[in-house]
PDB file of C-alpha atoms in Angstrom:
ATOM      1  CA  MET A 206      82.810 102.866 110.062  1.00 90.00           C
ATOM      2  CA  ILE A 207      82.497  99.784 107.882  1.00 93.00           C
ATOM      3  CA  ILE A 208      82.688 100.170 104.118  1.00 93.00           C
ATOM      4  CA  ASP A 209      80.854  97.154 102.730  1.00 95.00           C
ATOM      5  CA  PHE A 210      82.166  96.911  99.164  1.00 95.00           C
ATOM      6  CA  PRO A 211      79.965  93.938  98.156  1.00 94.00           C
ATOM      7  CA  ASN A 212      76.925  96.174  98.738  1.00 96.00           C
ATOM      8  CA  ILE A 213      78.302  99.103  96.714  1.00 97.00           C
ATOM      9  CA  PRO A 214      77.229  98.962  93.050  1.00 97.00           C
ATOM     10  CA  GLU A 215      79.951  97.958  90.631  1.00 97.00           C
ATOM     11  CA  GLN A 216      80.913 100.549  88.029  1.00 97.00           C
ATOM     12  CA  ARG A 217      82.528  99.675  84.718  1.00 97.00           C
ATOM     13  CA  LEU A 218      84.665 102.579  83.562  1.00 97.00           C
ATOM     14  CA  PRO A 219      85.786 102.133  79.948  1.00 97.00           C
ATOM     15  CA  ASN A 220      89.181 103.604  79.047  1.00 97.00           C
ATOM     16  CA  PHE A 221      89.559 104.994  82.590  1.00 96.00           C
ATOM     17  CA  LYS A 222      91.866 108.055  82.552  1.00 96.00           C
ATOM     18  CA  GLY A 223      92.681 107.182  78.918  1.00 97.00           C
ATOM     19  CA  GLY A 224      93.628 103.571  79.666  1.00 97.00           C
ATOM     20  CA  GLU A 225      92.906 100.355  77.785  1.00 98.00           C
ATOM     21  CA  LYS A 226      89.763  98.241  78.236  1.00 98.00           C
ATOM     22  CA  GLU A 227      87.924  99.048  81.481  1.00 97.00           C
ATOM     23  CA  TYR A 228      88.488  99.585  85.193  1.00 97.00           C
ATOM     24  CA  ILE A 229      85.865  97.787  87.270  1.00 98.00           C
ATOM     25  CA  ALA A 230      85.344  99.388  90.675  1.00 97.00           C
ATOM     26  CA  ARG A 231      83.150  99.718  93.712  1.00 97.00           C
ATOM     27  CA  MET A 232      83.664 103.262  95.025  1.00 95.00           C
ATOM     28  CA  PHE A 233      83.045 104.926  98.360  1.00 93.00           C
ATOM     29  CA  PHE A 234      83.218 108.738  98.488  1.00 90.00           C
ATOM     30  CA  ASP A 235      82.418 110.905 101.527  1.00 86.00           C
ATOM     31  CA  GLY A 236      82.931 114.269  99.824  1.00 83.00           C
ATOM     32  CA  GLN A 237      86.627 114.377 100.670  1.00 81.00           C
ATOM     33  CA  ASN A 238      88.091 110.847 100.570  1.00 84.00           C
ATOM     34  CA  ARG A 239      87.641 108.240  97.868  1.00 87.00           C
ATOM     35  CA  ILE A 240      88.201 104.529  98.569  1.00 91.00           C
ATOM     36  CA  MET A 241      87.890 102.039  95.721  1.00 94.00           C
ATOM     37  CA  TYR A 242      87.888  98.275  95.485  1.00 96.00           C
ATOM     38  CA  GLY A 243      89.025  97.804  91.902  1.00 97.00           C
ATOM     39  CA  ARG A 244      89.822  95.226  89.285  1.00 98.00           C
ATOM     40  CA  LEU A 245      91.827  95.354  86.079  1.00 98.00           C
ATOM     41  CA  GLU A 246      91.455  92.392  83.766  1.00 98.00           C
ATOM     42  CA  PRO A 247      94.459  91.145  81.765  1.00 98.00           C
ATOM     43  CA  GLY A 248      95.454  93.755  79.185  1.00 98.00           C
ATOM     44  CA  ALA A 249      93.536  96.552  80.927  1.00 98.00           C
ATOM     45  CA  SER A 250      95.107  99.741  82.248  1.00 98.00           C
ATOM     46  CA  ILE A 251      94.411 103.004  84.006  1.00 98.00           C
ATOM     47  CA  GLY A 252      95.804 105.778  81.813  1.00 97.00           C
ATOM     48  CA  LEU A 253      98.681 108.064  82.727  1.00 96.00           C
ATOM     49  CA  HIS A 254      97.342 110.897  84.922  1.00 94.00           C
ATOM     50  CA  THR A 255      98.573 113.463  87.432  1.00 93.00           C
ATOM     51  CA  HIS A 256      97.221 113.837  90.972  1.00 90.00           C
ATOM     52  CA  GLU A 257      96.718 117.587  91.115  1.00 87.00           C
ATOM     53  CA  THR A 258      94.677 117.792  94.347  1.00 84.00           C
ATOM     54  CA  SER A 259      95.256 114.516  96.195  1.00 86.00           C
ATOM     55  CA  SER A 260      97.697 111.704  96.848  1.00 89.00           C
ATOM     56  CA  GLU A 261      96.793 108.128  95.974  1.00 93.00           C
ATOM     57  CA  ILE A 262      97.656 104.864  97.679  1.00 93.00           C
ATOM     58  CA  MET A 263      97.169 101.525  95.892  1.00 95.00           C
ATOM     59  CA  TYR A 264      97.347  98.279  97.856  1.00 94.00           C
ATOM     60  CA  PHE A 265      97.567  95.188  95.660  1.00 96.00           C
ATOM     61  CA  LEU A 266      95.364  92.336  96.866  1.00 94.00           C
ATOM     62  CA  GLU A 267      95.867  89.954  93.921  1.00 96.00           C
ATOM     63  CA  GLY A 268      97.799  89.779  90.693  1.00 97.00           C
ATOM     64  CA  ARG A 269     100.786  91.612  89.299  1.00 97.00           C
ATOM     65  CA  GLY A 270     101.460  94.377  86.820  1.00 98.00           C
ATOM     66  CA  LYS A 271     103.404  97.575  86.418  1.00 98.00           C
ATOM     67  CA  VAL A 272     103.045 101.188  87.461  1.00 98.00           C
ATOM     68  CA  LEU A 273     104.265 103.684  84.890  1.00 97.00           C
ATOM     69  CA  LEU A 274     105.812 106.857  86.309  1.00 96.00           C
ATOM     70  CA  ALA A 275     107.023 110.086  84.737  1.00 90.00           C
ATOM     71  CA  ASP A 276     110.611 108.779  85.041  1.00 92.00           C
ATOM     72  CA  GLY A 277     110.241 105.017  84.600  1.00 95.00           C
ATOM     73  CA  GLU A 278     108.231 102.090  85.880  1.00 96.00           C
ATOM     74  CA  GLU A 279     107.855  99.848  88.923  1.00 97.00           C
ATOM     75  CA  ARG A 280     106.760  96.213  88.982  1.00 98.00           C
ATOM     76  CA  VAL A 281     103.964  95.558  91.492  1.00 98.00           C
ATOM     77  CA  ALA A 282     102.465  92.389  92.962  1.00 97.00           C
ATOM     78  CA  ALA A 283      99.994  91.213  95.594  1.00 95.00           C
ATOM     79  CA  GLY A 284     100.977  92.385  99.070  1.00 93.00           C
ATOM     80  CA  GLN A 285     102.714  95.535  97.845  1.00 94.00           C
ATOM     81  CA  CYS A 286     101.633  99.155  98.090  1.00 94.00           C
ATOM     82  CA  HIS A 287     102.221 101.961  95.577  1.00 95.00           C
ATOM     83  CA  TYR A 288     102.113 105.598  96.758  1.00 94.00           C
ATOM     84  CA  CYS A 289     101.598 108.470  94.294  1.00 94.00           C
ATOM     85  CA  PRO A 290     102.121 111.836  96.043  1.00 91.00           C
ATOM     86  CA  LYS A 291     100.149 114.940  95.110  1.00 89.00           C
ATOM     87  CA  GLY A 292     101.569 116.505  91.953  1.00 92.00           C
ATOM     88  CA  HIS A 293     102.995 113.232  90.623  1.00 94.00           C
ATOM     89  CA  THR A 294     101.968 111.224  87.569  1.00 96.00           C
ATOM     90  CA  HIS A 295     101.334 107.492  87.249  1.00 97.00           C
ATOM     91  CA  SER A 296      99.466 104.739  85.404  1.00 98.00           C
ATOM     92  CA  LEU A 297      98.639 101.109  86.239  1.00 98.00           C
ATOM     93  CA  VAL A 298      98.940  98.378  83.600  1.00 98.00           C
ATOM     94  CA  ASN A 299      97.862  94.762  83.987  1.00 98.00           C
ATOM     95  CA  ASP A 300     100.372  93.051  81.708  1.00 97.00           C
ATOM     96  CA  SER A 301      99.761  89.635  83.294  1.00 97.00           C
ATOM     97  CA  ASP A 302      97.332  86.805  82.520  1.00 97.00           C
ATOM     98  CA  ALA A 303      95.284  87.234  85.739  1.00 98.00           C
ATOM     99  CA  ASP A 304      93.144  89.990  87.271  1.00 98.00           C
ATOM    100  CA  VAL A 305      94.806  92.718  89.328  1.00 98.00           C
ATOM    101  CA  MET A 306      92.716  93.477  92.438  1.00 97.00           C
ATOM    102  CA  THR A 307      93.385  96.643  94.433  1.00 96.00           C
ATOM    103  CA  ILE A 308      92.181  98.821  97.254  1.00 94.00           C
ATOM    104  CA  VAL A 309      92.840 102.435  96.268  1.00 94.00           C
ATOM    105  CA  THR A 310      92.408 105.581  98.306  1.00 91.00           C
ATOM    106  CA  ALA A 311      92.754 109.173  97.163  1.00 87.00           C
ATOM    107  CA  THR A 312      93.578 111.239 100.206  1.00 77.00           C
ATOM    108  CA  PRO A 313      93.533 114.924 101.144  1.00 70.00           C
ATOM    109  CA  LYS A 314      96.370 116.903 102.733  1.00 57.00           C
ATOM    110  CA  ALA A 315      95.868 115.769 106.368  1.00 49.00           C
ATOM    111  CA  VAL A 316      96.334 112.094 105.500  1.00 56.00           C
ATOM    112  CA  ARG A 317      99.381 112.882 103.341  1.00 55.00           C
ATOM    113  CA  LYS A 318     100.969 114.660 106.319  1.00 59.00           C
ATOM    114  CA  PHE A 319     100.243 111.617 108.496  1.00 58.00           C
ATOM    115  CA  ILE A 320     101.855 109.264 105.957  1.00 62.00           C
ATOM    116  CA  LYS A 321     104.908 111.520 105.626  1.00 65.00           C
ATOM    117  CA  GLY A 322     105.185 111.586 109.434  1.00 66.00           C
ATOM    118  CA  ILE A 323     105.088 107.775 109.624  1.00 65.00           C
ATOM    119  CA  LEU A 324     107.759 107.517 106.908  1.00 70.00           C
ATOM    120  CA  LEU A 325     109.942 110.074 108.719  1.00 76.00           C
ATOM    121  CA  LEU A 326     109.571 108.183 112.001  1.00 74.00           C
ATOM    122  CA  HIS A 327     110.420 104.896 110.254  1.00 73.00           C
ATOM    123  CA  ASN A 328     113.595 106.451 108.776  1.00 77.00           C
ATOM    124  CA  LEU A 329     114.639 107.896 112.158  1.00 83.00           C
ATOM    125  CA  VAL A 330     114.230 104.508 113.873  1.00 80.00           C
ATOM    126  CA  LYS A 331     116.173 102.820 111.088  1.00 81.00           C
ATOM    127  CA  ALA A 332     119.005 105.372 111.376  1.00 83.00           C
ATOM    128  CA  GLN A 333     119.132 104.917 115.166  1.00 83.00           C
ATOM    129  CA  ARG A 334     119.322 101.117 114.773  1.00 82.00           C
ATOM    130  CA  ASN A 335     122.206 101.525 112.316  1.00 84.00           C
ATOM    131  CA  ARG A 336     124.079 103.815 114.739  1.00 85.00           C
ATOM    132  CA  LEU A 337     123.602 101.360 117.601  1.00 83.00           C
ATOM    133  CA  SER A 338     124.662  98.454 115.414  1.00 83.00           C
ATOM    134  CA  ALA A 339     127.809 100.339 114.359  1.00 87.00           C
ATOM    135  CA  HIS A 340     128.751 100.575 118.055  1.00 80.00           C
ATOM    136  CA  GLY A 341     128.075  96.898 118.677  1.00 81.00           C
ATOM    137  CA  LEU A 342     124.878  97.546 120.628  1.00 73.00           C
TER     138      LEU A 342
END
Protein backbone atom coordinates (compact mmCIF):
# COMPACT_ATOMS: atom_id res chain seq x y z
CA MET A 1 0.00 0.00 0.00
CA ILE A 2 1.35 3.40 -0.99
CA ILE A 3 0.75 6.35 1.31
CA ASP A 4 0.98 9.40 -0.93
CA PHE A 5 1.67 12.23 1.53
CA PRO A 6 1.64 15.02 -1.09
CA ASN A 7 -2.02 14.16 -1.76
CA ILE A 8 -3.01 14.14 1.92
CA PRO A 9 -4.26 17.55 3.11
CA GLU A 10 -1.85 19.45 5.32
CA GLN A 11 -3.03 20.17 8.85
CA ARG A 12 -1.69 23.02 10.95
CA LEU A 13 -1.95 22.10 14.62
CA PRO A 14 -1.30 25.11 16.86
CA ASN A 15 0.33 24.37 20.22
CA PHE A 16 0.25 20.62 19.48
CA LYS A 17 0.17 18.64 22.76
CA GLY A 18 0.85 21.94 24.57
CA GLY A 19 3.90 22.83 22.47
CA GLU A 20 5.05 26.14 21.01
CA LYS A 21 3.96 27.51 17.62
CA GLU A 22 2.47 24.80 15.38
CA TYR A 23 3.08 21.28 14.12
CA ILE A 24 2.41 21.00 10.39
CA ALA A 25 1.49 17.47 9.33
CA ARG A 26 -0.01 15.25 6.69
CA MET A 27 -1.60 12.32 8.53
CA PHE A 28 -2.66 8.84 7.49
CA PHE A 29 -4.84 6.85 9.91
CA ASP A 30 -6.38 3.43 9.23
CA GLY A 31 -8.26 3.13 12.52
CA GLN A 32 -5.34 1.50 14.30
CA ASN A 33 -2.05 2.95 12.99
CA ARG A 34 -1.17 6.59 12.49
CA ILE A 35 1.63 7.66 10.13
CA MET A 36 2.53 11.34 9.86
CA TYR A 37 4.80 13.35 7.62
CA GLY A 38 5.49 16.34 9.84
CA ARG A 39 7.34 19.61 10.04
CA LEU A 40 8.39 21.79 12.95
CA GLU A 41 9.60 25.26 12.07
CA PRO A 42 12.43 26.85 14.07
CA GLY A 43 11.26 27.54 17.63
CA ALA A 44 8.29 25.17 17.36
CA SER A 45 7.74 22.15 19.59
CA ILE A 46 5.44 19.26 20.33
CA GLY A 47 4.53 19.45 24.01
CA LEU A 48 5.50 16.91 26.65
CA HIS A 49 3.02 14.00 26.51
CA THR A 50 2.75 10.36 27.53
CA HIS A 51 1.94 7.50 25.15
CA GLU A 52 -0.72 5.69 27.13
CA THR A 53 -2.00 3.33 24.40
CA SER A 54 0.70 3.21 21.73
CA SER A 55 4.41 3.45 21.05
CA GLU A 56 5.78 6.12 18.73
CA ILE A 57 8.68 6.05 16.30
CA MET A 58 10.10 9.29 14.85
CA TYR A 59 12.49 9.15 11.90
CA PHE A 60 14.26 12.44 11.23
CA LEU A 61 14.45 13.31 7.53
CA GLU A 62 15.90 16.83 7.86
CA GLY A 63 17.08 19.19 10.54
CA ARG A 64 18.09 18.79 14.15
CA GLY A 65 16.59 19.40 17.56
CA LYS A 66 16.10 17.75 20.91
CA VAL A 67 13.75 15.21 22.42
CA LEU A 68 12.82 15.89 26.03
CA LEU A 69 12.28 12.81 28.18
CA ALA A 70 11.04 12.30 31.73
CA ASP A 71 14.67 11.84 32.84
CA GLY A 72 16.63 14.11 30.49
CA GLU A 73 17.02 14.91 26.83
CA GLU A 74 18.51 13.50 23.63
CA ARG A 75 19.89 15.46 20.68
CA VAL A 76 18.45 14.30 17.34
CA ALA A 77 19.42 14.94 13.72
CA ALA A 78 18.57 13.85 10.18
CA GLY A 79 19.09 10.12 9.69
CA GLN A 80 18.35 9.24 13.31
CA CYS A 81 15.33 7.53 14.82
CA HIS A 82 13.73 8.17 18.23
CA TYR A 83 11.58 5.44 19.83
CA CYS A 84 9.09 6.26 22.61
CA PRO A 85 7.67 3.04 24.12
CA LYS A 86 4.11 2.79 25.40
CA GLY A 87 3.83 4.37 28.85
CA HIS A 88 6.77 6.74 28.31
CA THR A 89 6.78 10.53 28.03
CA HIS A 90 8.53 12.75 25.49
CA SER A 91 8.51 16.07 23.63
CA LEU A 92 10.20 17.30 20.44
CA VAL A 93 11.75 20.78 20.27
CA ASN A 94 13.17 22.44 17.17
CA ASP A 95 15.87 24.61 18.74
CA SER A 96 17.70 25.06 15.42
CA ASP A 97 17.43 27.64 12.63
CA ALA A 98 16.01 25.19 10.04
CA ASP A 99 12.86 23.06 9.74
CA VAL A 100 12.76 19.62 11.35
CA MET A 101 11.09 17.12 9.00
CA THR A 102 9.94 13.75 10.34
CA ILE A 103 8.05 10.60 9.55
CA VAL A 104 6.22 9.53 12.71
CA THR A 105 4.23 6.40 13.37
CA ALA A 106 2.15 5.55 16.42
CA THR A 107 1.94 1.79 16.62
CA PRO A 108 -0.22 -0.77 18.42
CA LYS A 109 0.99 -3.72 20.49
CA ALA A 110 1.78 -6.13 17.60
CA VAL A 111 4.28 -3.73 16.02
CA ARG A 112 5.88 -2.99 19.40
CA LYS A 113 6.43 -6.74 19.90
CA PHE A 114 8.02 -6.94 16.44
CA ILE A 115 10.37 -4.04 17.22
CA LYS A 116 11.33 -5.55 20.58
CA GLY A 117 12.02 -8.87 18.82
CA ILE A 118 14.30 -7.17 16.27
CA LEU A 119 16.17 -5.37 19.07
CA LEU A 120 16.56 -8.64 21.01
CA LEU A 121 17.86 -10.41 17.91
CA HIS A 122 20.30 -7.55 17.24
CA ASN A 123 21.63 -7.79 20.83
CA LEU A 124 22.01 -11.58 20.59
CA VAL A 125 24.00 -11.30 17.34
CA LYS A 126 26.17 -8.59 18.86
CA ALA A 127 26.85 -10.72 21.96
CA GLN A 128 27.74 -13.73 19.78
CA ARG A 129 30.16 -11.61 17.71
CA ASN A 130 31.83 -10.40 20.92
CA ARG A 131 32.21 -13.99 22.19
CA LEU A 132 33.73 -15.11 18.89
CA SER A 133 36.04 -12.11 18.82
CA ALA A 134 37.20 -12.86 22.38
CA HIS A 135 38.29 -16.31 21.16
CA GLY A 136 40.09 -14.91 18.14
CA LEU A 137 37.47 -16.13 15.68
